[in-house]
Coordinates of C-alpha atoms in Angstrom, one line a residue:
X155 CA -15.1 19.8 27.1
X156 CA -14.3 23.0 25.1
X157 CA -17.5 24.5 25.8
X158 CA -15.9 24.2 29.4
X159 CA -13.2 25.7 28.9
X160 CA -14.0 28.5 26.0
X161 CA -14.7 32.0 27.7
X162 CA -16.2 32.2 24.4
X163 CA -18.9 29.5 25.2
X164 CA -20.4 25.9 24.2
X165 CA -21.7 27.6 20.5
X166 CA -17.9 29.3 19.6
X167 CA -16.0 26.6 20.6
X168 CA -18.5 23.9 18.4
X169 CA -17.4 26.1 15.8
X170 CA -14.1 25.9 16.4
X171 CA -14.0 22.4 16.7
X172 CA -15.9 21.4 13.5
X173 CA -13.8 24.1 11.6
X174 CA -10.4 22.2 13.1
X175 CA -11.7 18.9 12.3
X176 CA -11.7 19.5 8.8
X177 CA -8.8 21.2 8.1
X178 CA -7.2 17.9 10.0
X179 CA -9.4 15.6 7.9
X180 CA -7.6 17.8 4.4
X181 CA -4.3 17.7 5.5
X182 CA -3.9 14.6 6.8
X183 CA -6.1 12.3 4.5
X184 CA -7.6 13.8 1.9
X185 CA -4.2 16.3 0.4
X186 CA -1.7 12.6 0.9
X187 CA -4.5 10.3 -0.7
X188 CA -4.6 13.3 -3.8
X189 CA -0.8 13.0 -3.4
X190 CA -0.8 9.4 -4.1
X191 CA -3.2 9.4 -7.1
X192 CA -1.2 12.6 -8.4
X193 CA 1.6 10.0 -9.0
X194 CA 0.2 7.1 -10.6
X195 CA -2.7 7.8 -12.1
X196 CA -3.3 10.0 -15.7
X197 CA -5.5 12.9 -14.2
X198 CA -7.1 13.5 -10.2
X199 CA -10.0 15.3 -9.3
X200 CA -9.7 18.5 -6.7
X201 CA -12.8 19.3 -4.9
X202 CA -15.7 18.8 -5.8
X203 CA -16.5 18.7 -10.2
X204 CA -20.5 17.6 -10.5
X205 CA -20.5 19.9 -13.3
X206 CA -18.1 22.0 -15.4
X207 CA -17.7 24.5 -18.1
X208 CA -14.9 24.0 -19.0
X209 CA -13.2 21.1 -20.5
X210 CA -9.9 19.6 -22.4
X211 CA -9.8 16.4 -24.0
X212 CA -6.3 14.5 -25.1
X213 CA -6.2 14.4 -28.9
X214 CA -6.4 11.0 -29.0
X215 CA -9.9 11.5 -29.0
X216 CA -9.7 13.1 -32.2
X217 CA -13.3 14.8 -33.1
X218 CA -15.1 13.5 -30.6
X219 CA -17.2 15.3 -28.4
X220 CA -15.1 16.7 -25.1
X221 CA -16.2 14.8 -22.6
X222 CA -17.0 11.9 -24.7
X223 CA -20.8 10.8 -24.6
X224 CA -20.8 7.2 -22.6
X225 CA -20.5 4.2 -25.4
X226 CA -19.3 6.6 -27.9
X227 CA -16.3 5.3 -29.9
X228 CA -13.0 7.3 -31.0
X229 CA -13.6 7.5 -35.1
X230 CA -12.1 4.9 -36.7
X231 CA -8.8 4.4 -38.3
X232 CA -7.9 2.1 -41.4
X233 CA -5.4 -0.2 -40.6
X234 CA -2.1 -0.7 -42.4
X235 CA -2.1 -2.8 -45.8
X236 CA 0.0 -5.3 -44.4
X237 CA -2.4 -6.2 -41.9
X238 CA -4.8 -7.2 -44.7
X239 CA -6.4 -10.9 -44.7
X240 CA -4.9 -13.2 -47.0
X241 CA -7.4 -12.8 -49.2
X242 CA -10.5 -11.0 -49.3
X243 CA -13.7 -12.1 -46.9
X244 CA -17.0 -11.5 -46.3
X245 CA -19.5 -13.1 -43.6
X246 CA -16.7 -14.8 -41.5
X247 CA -16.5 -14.1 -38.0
X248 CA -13.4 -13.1 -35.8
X249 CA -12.9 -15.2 -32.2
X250 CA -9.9 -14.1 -30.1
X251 CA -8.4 -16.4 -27.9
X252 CA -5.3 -16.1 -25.8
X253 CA -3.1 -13.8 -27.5
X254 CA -4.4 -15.0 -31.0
X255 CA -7.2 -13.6 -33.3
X256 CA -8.7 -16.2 -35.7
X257 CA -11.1 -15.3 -38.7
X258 CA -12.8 -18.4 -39.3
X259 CA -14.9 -19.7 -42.6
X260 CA -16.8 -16.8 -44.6
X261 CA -16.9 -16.1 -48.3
X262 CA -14.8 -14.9 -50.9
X263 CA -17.9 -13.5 -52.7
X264 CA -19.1 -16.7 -54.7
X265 CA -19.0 -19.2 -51.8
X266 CA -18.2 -20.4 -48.7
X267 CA -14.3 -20.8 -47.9
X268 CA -13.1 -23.5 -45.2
X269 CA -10.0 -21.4 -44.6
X270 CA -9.2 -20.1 -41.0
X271 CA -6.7 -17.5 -40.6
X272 CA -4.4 -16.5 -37.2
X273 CA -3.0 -13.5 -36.0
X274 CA -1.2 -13.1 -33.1
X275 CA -1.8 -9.7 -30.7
X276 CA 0.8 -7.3 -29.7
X277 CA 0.5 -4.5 -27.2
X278 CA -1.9 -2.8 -26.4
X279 CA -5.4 -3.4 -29.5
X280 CA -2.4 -4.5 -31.9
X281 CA -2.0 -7.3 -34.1
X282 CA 0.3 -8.7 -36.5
X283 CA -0.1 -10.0 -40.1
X284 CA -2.9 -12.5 -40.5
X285 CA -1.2 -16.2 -41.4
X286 CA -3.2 -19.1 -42.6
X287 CA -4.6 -21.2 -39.6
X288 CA -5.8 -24.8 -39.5
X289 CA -9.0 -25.1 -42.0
X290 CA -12.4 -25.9 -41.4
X291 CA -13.8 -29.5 -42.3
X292 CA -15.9 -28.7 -44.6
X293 CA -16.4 -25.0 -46.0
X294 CA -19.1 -22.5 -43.9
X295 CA -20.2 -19.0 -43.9
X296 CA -22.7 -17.5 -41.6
X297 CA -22.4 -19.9 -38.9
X298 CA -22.6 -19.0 -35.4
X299 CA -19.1 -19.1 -34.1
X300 CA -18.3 -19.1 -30.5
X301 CA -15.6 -19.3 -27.4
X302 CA -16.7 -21.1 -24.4
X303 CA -15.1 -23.0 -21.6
X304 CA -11.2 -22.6 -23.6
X305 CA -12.9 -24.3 -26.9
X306 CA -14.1 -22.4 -30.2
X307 CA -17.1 -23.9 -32.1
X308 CA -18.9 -23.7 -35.6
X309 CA -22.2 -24.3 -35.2
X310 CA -24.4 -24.2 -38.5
X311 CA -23.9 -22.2 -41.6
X312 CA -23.7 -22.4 -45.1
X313 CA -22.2 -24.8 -47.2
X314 CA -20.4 -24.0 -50.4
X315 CA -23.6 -24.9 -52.3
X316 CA -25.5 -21.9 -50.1
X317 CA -27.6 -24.6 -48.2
X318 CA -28.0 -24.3 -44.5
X319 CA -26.0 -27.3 -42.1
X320 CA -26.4 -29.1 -39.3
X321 CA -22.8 -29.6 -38.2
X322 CA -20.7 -28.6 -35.1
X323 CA -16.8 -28.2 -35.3
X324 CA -14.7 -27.3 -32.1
X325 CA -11.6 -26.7 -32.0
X326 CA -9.5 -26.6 -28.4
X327 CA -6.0 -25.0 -28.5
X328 CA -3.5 -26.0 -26.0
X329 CA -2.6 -23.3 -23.3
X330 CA 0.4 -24.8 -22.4
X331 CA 2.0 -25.3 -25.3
X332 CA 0.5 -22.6 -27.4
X333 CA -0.5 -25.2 -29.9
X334 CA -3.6 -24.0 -31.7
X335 CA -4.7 -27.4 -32.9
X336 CA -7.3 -28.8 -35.5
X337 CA -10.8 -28.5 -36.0
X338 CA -13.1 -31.9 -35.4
X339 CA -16.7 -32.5 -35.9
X340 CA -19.1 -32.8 -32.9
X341 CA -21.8 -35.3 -33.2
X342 CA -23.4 -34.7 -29.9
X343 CA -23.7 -30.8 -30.4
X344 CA -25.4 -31.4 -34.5
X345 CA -28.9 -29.1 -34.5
X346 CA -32.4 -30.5 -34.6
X347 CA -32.9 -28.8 -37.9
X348 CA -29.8 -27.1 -40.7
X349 CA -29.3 -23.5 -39.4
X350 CA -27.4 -20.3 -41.0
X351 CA -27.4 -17.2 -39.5
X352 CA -28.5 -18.1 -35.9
X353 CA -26.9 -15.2 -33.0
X354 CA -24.3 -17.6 -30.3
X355 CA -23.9 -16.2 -27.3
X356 CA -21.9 -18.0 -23.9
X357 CA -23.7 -18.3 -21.1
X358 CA -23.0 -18.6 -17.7
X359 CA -23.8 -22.4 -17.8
X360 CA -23.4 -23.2 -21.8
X361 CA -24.6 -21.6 -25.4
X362 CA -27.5 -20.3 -26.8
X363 CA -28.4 -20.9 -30.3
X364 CA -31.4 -18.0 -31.0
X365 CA -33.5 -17.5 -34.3
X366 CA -31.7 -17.7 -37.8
X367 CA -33.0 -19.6 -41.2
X368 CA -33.2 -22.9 -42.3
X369 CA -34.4 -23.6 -45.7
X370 CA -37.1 -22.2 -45.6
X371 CA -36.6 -19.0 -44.3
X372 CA -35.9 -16.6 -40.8
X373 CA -37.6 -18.7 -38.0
X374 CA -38.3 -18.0 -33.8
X375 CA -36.3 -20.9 -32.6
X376 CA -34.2 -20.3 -29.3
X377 CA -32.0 -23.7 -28.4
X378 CA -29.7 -24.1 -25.4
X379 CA -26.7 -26.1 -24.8
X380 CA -25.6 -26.8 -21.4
X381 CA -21.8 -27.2 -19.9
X382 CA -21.9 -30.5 -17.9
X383 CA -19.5 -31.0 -14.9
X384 CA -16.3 -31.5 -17.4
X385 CA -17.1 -28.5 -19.2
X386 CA -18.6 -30.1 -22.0
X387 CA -21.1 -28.4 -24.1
X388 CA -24.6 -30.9 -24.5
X389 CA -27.0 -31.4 -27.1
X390 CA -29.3 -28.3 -27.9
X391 CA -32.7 -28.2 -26.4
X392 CA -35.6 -26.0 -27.5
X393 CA -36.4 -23.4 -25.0
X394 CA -39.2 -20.5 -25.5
X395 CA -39.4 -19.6 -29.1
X396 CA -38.7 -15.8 -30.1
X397 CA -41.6 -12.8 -30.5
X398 CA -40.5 -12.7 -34.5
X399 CA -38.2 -14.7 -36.7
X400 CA -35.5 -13.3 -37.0
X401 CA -31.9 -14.4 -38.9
X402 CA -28.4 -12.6 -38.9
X403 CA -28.7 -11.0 -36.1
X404 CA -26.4 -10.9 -33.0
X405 CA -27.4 -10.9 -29.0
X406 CA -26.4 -10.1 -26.2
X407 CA -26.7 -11.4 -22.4
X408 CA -27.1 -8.3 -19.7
X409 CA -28.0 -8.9 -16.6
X410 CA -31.2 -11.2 -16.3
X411 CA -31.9 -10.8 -20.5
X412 CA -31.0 -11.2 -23.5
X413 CA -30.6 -9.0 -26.4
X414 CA -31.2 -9.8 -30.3
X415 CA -30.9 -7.1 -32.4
X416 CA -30.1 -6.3 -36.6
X417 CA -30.5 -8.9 -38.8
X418 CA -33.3 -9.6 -41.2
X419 CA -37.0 -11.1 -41.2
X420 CA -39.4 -12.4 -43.6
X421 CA -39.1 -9.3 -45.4
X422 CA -35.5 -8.0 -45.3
X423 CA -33.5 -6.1 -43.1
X424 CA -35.3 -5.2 -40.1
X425 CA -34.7 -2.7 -37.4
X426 CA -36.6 -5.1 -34.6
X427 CA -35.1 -5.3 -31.0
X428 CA -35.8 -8.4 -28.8
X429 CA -35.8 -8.9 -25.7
X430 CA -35.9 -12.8 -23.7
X431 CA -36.2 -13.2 -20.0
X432 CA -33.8 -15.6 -18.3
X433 CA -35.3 -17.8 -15.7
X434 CA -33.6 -16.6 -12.4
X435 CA -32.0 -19.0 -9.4
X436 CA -34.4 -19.4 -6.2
X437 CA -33.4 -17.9 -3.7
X438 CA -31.9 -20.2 -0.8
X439 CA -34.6 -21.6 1.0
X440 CA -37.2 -21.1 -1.9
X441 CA -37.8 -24.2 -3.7
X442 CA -35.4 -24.7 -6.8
X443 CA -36.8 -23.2 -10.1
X444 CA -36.9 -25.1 -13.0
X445 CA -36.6 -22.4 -15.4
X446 CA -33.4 -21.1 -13.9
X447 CA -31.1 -20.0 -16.8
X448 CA -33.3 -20.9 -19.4
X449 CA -35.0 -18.1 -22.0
X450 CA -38.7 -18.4 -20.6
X451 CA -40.2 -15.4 -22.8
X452 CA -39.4 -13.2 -25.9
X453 CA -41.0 -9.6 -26.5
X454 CA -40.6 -6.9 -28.5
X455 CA -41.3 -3.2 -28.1
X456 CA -41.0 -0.3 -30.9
X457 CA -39.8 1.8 -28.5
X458 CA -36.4 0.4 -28.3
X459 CA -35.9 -0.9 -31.9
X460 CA -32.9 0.4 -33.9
X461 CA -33.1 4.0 -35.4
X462 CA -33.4 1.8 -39.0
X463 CA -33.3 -1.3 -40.5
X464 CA -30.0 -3.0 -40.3
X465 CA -28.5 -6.4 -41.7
X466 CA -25.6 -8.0 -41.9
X467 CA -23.8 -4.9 -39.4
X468 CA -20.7 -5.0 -37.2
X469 CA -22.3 -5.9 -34.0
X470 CA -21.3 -6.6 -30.6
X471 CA -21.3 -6.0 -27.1
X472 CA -18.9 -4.2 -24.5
X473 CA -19.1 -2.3 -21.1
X474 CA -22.5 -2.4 -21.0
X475 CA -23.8 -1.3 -24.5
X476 CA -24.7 -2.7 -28.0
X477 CA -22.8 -1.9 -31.2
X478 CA -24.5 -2.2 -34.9
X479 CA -21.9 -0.9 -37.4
X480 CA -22.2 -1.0 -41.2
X481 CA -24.6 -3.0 -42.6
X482 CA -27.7 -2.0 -45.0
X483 CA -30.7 -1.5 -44.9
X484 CA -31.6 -3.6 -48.1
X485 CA -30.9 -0.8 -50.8
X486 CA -27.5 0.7 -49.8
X487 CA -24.5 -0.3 -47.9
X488 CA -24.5 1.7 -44.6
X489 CA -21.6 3.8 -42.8
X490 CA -23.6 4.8 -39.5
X491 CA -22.7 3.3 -36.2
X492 CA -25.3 3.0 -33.9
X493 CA -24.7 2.3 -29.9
X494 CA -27.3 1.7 -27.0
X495 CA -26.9 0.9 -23.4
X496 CA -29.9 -1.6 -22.1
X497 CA -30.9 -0.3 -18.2
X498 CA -30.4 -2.7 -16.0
X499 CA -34.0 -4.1 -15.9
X500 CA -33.9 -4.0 -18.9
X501 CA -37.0 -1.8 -19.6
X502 CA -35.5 0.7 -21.6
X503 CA -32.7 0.8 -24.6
X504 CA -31.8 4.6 -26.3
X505 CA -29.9 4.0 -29.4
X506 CA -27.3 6.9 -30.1
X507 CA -25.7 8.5 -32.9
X508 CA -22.7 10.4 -33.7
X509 CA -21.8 11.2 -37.3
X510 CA -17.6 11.3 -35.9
X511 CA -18.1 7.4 -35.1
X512 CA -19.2 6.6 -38.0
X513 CA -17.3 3.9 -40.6
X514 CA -14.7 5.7 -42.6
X515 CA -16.4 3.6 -45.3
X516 CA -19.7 1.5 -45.9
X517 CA -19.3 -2.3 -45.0
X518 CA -21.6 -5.5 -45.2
X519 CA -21.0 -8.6 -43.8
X520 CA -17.3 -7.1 -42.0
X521 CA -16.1 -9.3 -38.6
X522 CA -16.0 -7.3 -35.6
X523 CA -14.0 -8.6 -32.2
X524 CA -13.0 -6.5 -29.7
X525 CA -9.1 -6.5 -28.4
X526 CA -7.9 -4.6 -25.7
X527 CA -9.4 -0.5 -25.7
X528 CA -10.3 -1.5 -29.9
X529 CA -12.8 -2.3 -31.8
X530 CA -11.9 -4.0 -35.1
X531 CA -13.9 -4.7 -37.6
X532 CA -12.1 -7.4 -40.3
X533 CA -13.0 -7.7 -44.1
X534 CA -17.2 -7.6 -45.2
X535 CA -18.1 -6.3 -48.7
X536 CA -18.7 -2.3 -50.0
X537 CA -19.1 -1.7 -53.6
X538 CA -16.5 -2.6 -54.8
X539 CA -16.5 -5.9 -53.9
X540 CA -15.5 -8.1 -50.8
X541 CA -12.7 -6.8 -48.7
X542 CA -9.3 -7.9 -47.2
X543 CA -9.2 -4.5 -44.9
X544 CA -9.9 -4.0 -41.6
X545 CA -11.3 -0.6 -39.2
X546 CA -10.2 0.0 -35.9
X547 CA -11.9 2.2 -33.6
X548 CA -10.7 3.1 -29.6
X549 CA -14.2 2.0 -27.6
X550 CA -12.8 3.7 -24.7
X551 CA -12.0 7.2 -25.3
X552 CA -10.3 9.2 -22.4
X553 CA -11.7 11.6 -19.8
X554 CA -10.8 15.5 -19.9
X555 CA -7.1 15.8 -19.0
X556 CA -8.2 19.3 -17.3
X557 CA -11.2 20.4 -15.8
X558 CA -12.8 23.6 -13.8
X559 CA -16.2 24.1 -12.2
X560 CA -17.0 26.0 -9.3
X561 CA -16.2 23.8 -6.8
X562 CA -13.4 22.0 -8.3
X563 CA -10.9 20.9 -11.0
X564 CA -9.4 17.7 -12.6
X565 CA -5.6 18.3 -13.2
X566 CA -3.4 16.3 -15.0
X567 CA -1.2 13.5 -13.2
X568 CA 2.2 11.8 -13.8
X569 CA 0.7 8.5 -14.6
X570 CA 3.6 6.3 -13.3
X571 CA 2.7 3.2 -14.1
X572 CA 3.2 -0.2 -12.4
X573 CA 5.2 -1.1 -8.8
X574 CA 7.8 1.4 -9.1
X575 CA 4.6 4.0 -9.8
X576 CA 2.3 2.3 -6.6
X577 CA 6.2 2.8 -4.5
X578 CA 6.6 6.4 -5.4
X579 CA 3.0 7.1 -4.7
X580 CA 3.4 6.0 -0.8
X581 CA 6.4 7.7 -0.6
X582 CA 4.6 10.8 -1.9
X583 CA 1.2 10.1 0.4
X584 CA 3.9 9.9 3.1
X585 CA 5.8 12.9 2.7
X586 CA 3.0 15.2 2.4
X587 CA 1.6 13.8 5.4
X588 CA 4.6 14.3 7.3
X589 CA 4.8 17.8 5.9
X590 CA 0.8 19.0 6.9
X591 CA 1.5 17.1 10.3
X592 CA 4.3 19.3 11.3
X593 CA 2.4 22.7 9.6
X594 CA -0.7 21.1 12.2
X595 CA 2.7 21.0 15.5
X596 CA 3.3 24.4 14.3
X597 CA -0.1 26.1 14.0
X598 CA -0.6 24.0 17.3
X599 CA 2.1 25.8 19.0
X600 CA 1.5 29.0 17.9
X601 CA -2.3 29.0 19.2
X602 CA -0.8 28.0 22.7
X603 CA 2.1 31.2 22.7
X604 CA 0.6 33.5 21.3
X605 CA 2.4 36.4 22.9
X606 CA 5.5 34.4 21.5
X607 CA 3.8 34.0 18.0
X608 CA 3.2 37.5 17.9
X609 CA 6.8 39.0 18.5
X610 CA 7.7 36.6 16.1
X611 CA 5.4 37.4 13.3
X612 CA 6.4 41.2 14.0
X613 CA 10.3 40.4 13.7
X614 CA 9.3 39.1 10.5
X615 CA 7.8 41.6 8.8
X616 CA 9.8 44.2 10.3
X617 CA 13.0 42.0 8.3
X618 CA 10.9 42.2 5.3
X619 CA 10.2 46.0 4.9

């Protein structure tokens, strides 16, 4: 219809047209949506940043890298004395639940301790002192400790004579009350065979149980436990054995596999990978798979294995990579922290390395859990002895405050933070809407008098000289 009506012609007017539809696109979406995220969130990109040259991090992210390399971790802090343990632990584990942490079992250096201690969480990756919590049955270290379905359970471990158990303890604590509870055997969850050192992780539909030693040794077992319709764990069943026995070593679950990595074989600390293939759900109208859920295969591949042998490391898992801190290699206690982010089908796994991340100081055997933006990592042994201390480190460092490549920038923002923030923002989106409307009236009006605009904009500047 331009085209009609441009003396110009069909090609100047397109122009025209395509030039005005963006500017109308920028001032009335794109400059109120910015003006919105200007207000409540902590910085908001301008333009177009693929790349940039030049970049400013906040110092919270102390030494690190600016921007941060994905998975890498803020270095780590001591914590205060009084948030010590009780007393000094070493191959416990750390379970959070609610707005309590709980490090339960481990050793004091000689044997395996019952005790279970609580601390309650406070902000934002805070807790408060450790107290003592309700104790185990019957003392255990090493076991494979885990949280599923609003229960915790003690599955395995040592005794305090250093033999390998059987035994299953849960405890359920009441979320109504805040009552924490006591710990009671489970006959229907007791292993085939005494385990110690076996990697738990929760599944969608229960527990699995992989690898870890009985008497005799590391050994390739992988058993399952399965959540019935009350959400009650079953009895372990034997699914497909692992590539390589392997004990003390933690997995992970990651899309359709499963991770087991660190930990030791028939010949020490080992820097072996793992990887098991979950069984996955027919598709409707496919006939039902019996294999769904379960581990049907184990392999290994040297391409992905740890940069060097690692047992008894920090390790876990969060936003989408694998954490091995600590540890030792069999001849020295280790200070290197070692991430590695699995690809999605799961063919590949590059473990990285910065020197900044690494442990303020060598530990064996320490507790990690992860609360809130922290990783902590509670008591373990050095050479001095067995530990009461605990490391924090922030797993989620922040983006570059400021930012400027060719095309754009990332400025800071106001960071107003909950309804009042979300209220203000509208009204912000709003006002500079209303404001690039009435520039859009004016320009508007001007292209239609232009003889008028003219006189005007001479008046102007003849007031100005």
């Amino acid at each position: 219809m331009f085209g009609l009506l441009d003396p110009d012609g069909w090609g100047w007017a397109s122009v025209k047209a395509a030039v005005w539809l963006v500017i109308i696109v920028l001032m009335l979406g794109y400059i109120p949506d910015r003006a919105y995220y200007l207000t409540v969130a902590r910085t908001v990109d301008l333009g177009v940043l693929s790349w940039s040259p030049i970049n400013l991090c906040p110092p919270t992210n102390k030494d690190l890298p600016c921007p941060a390399p994905v998975g890498a971790i803020v270095p780590w802090d001591p914590s205060p004395a009084n948030l010590d343990l009780p007393a000094p632990r070493t191959d416990g584990s750390v379970v959070q639940v609610g707005t309590r942490l709980l490090y339960v079992g481990g050793s004091d250096g000689t044997k395996a301790q019952s005790s279970v201690f609580v601390a309650t969480t406070v902000g934002t990756g805070n807790f408060l002192e450790w107290a003592k919590g309700p104790d185990l049955p019957a003392p255990r270290t090493k076991a494979s400790v885990a949280y599923v379905a609003g229960s915790i359970y003690v599955i395995g471990g040592l005794d305090d004579t250093g033999a390998p158990t059987t035994t299953a303890f849960r405890l359920t604590p009441n979320a109504t009350t805040g009552d924490i509870g006591t710990w009671a055997p489970v006959d229907l969850l007791k292993l085939p065979e005494a385990r110690a050192g076996a990697a738990a992780v929760a599944t969608a539909d229960g527990l699995l149980l992989i690898g870890g030693s009985n008497a005799a040794g590391p050994v390739t077992t992988t058993w399952k436990s399965v959540l019935d319709g009350k959400g009650v764990l079953g009895a372990f069943a034997a699914q497909a054995p692992m590539a390589v026995a392997q004990s003390g070593a933690s997995a992970a679950i990651e899309g359709d596999f499963v991770w087991l990595f660190g930990g030791s074989d028939a010949n020490g600390p080992t820097a072996t990978v793992q990887r098991g293939s979950i069984g996955l759900v027919a598709a409707a109208g496919l006939p039902v798979n019996p294999d769904a859920g379960k581990v049907i295969a184990w392999g290994t591949n040297p391409a992905i294995n740890l940069p060097g042998p690692r047992a008894g490391g920090a390790s876990w898992f969060t936003n989408g990579a694998l954490y091995v801190a600590g540890g030792t290699d069999g001849s020295t206690p280790k200070t290197e922290l070692y991430w590695g982010i699995p690809s999605a089908d799961g063919q590949t796994l590059e473990w990285k390395h910065l020197p900044v991340s690494d442990l303020p100081g060598p530990v064996v055997g320490g507790a990690p859990v992860i609360s809130g933006p922290d990783a902590i990592i509670v008591g373990g042994s050095d050479a001095s002895g067995v530990r009461a201390a605990s490391y924090r480190g922030n797993v989620a460092p922040q983006a570059p405050f400021f930012r400027l490549g060719l095309l754009g920038a990332t400025v800071p923002g106001l960071t107003i933070n909950g309804e009042i923030g979300q209220q203000l923002g509208y009204l912000n989106a709003a006002n500079a809407g209303a404001l690039d409307f009435v520039i859009l009236i004016i320009i508007g009006w001007g292209y239609a008098h232009k003889e008028q605009s003219r006189r005007l904009m001479a008046r102007v500047l003849r007031r100005r000289r």
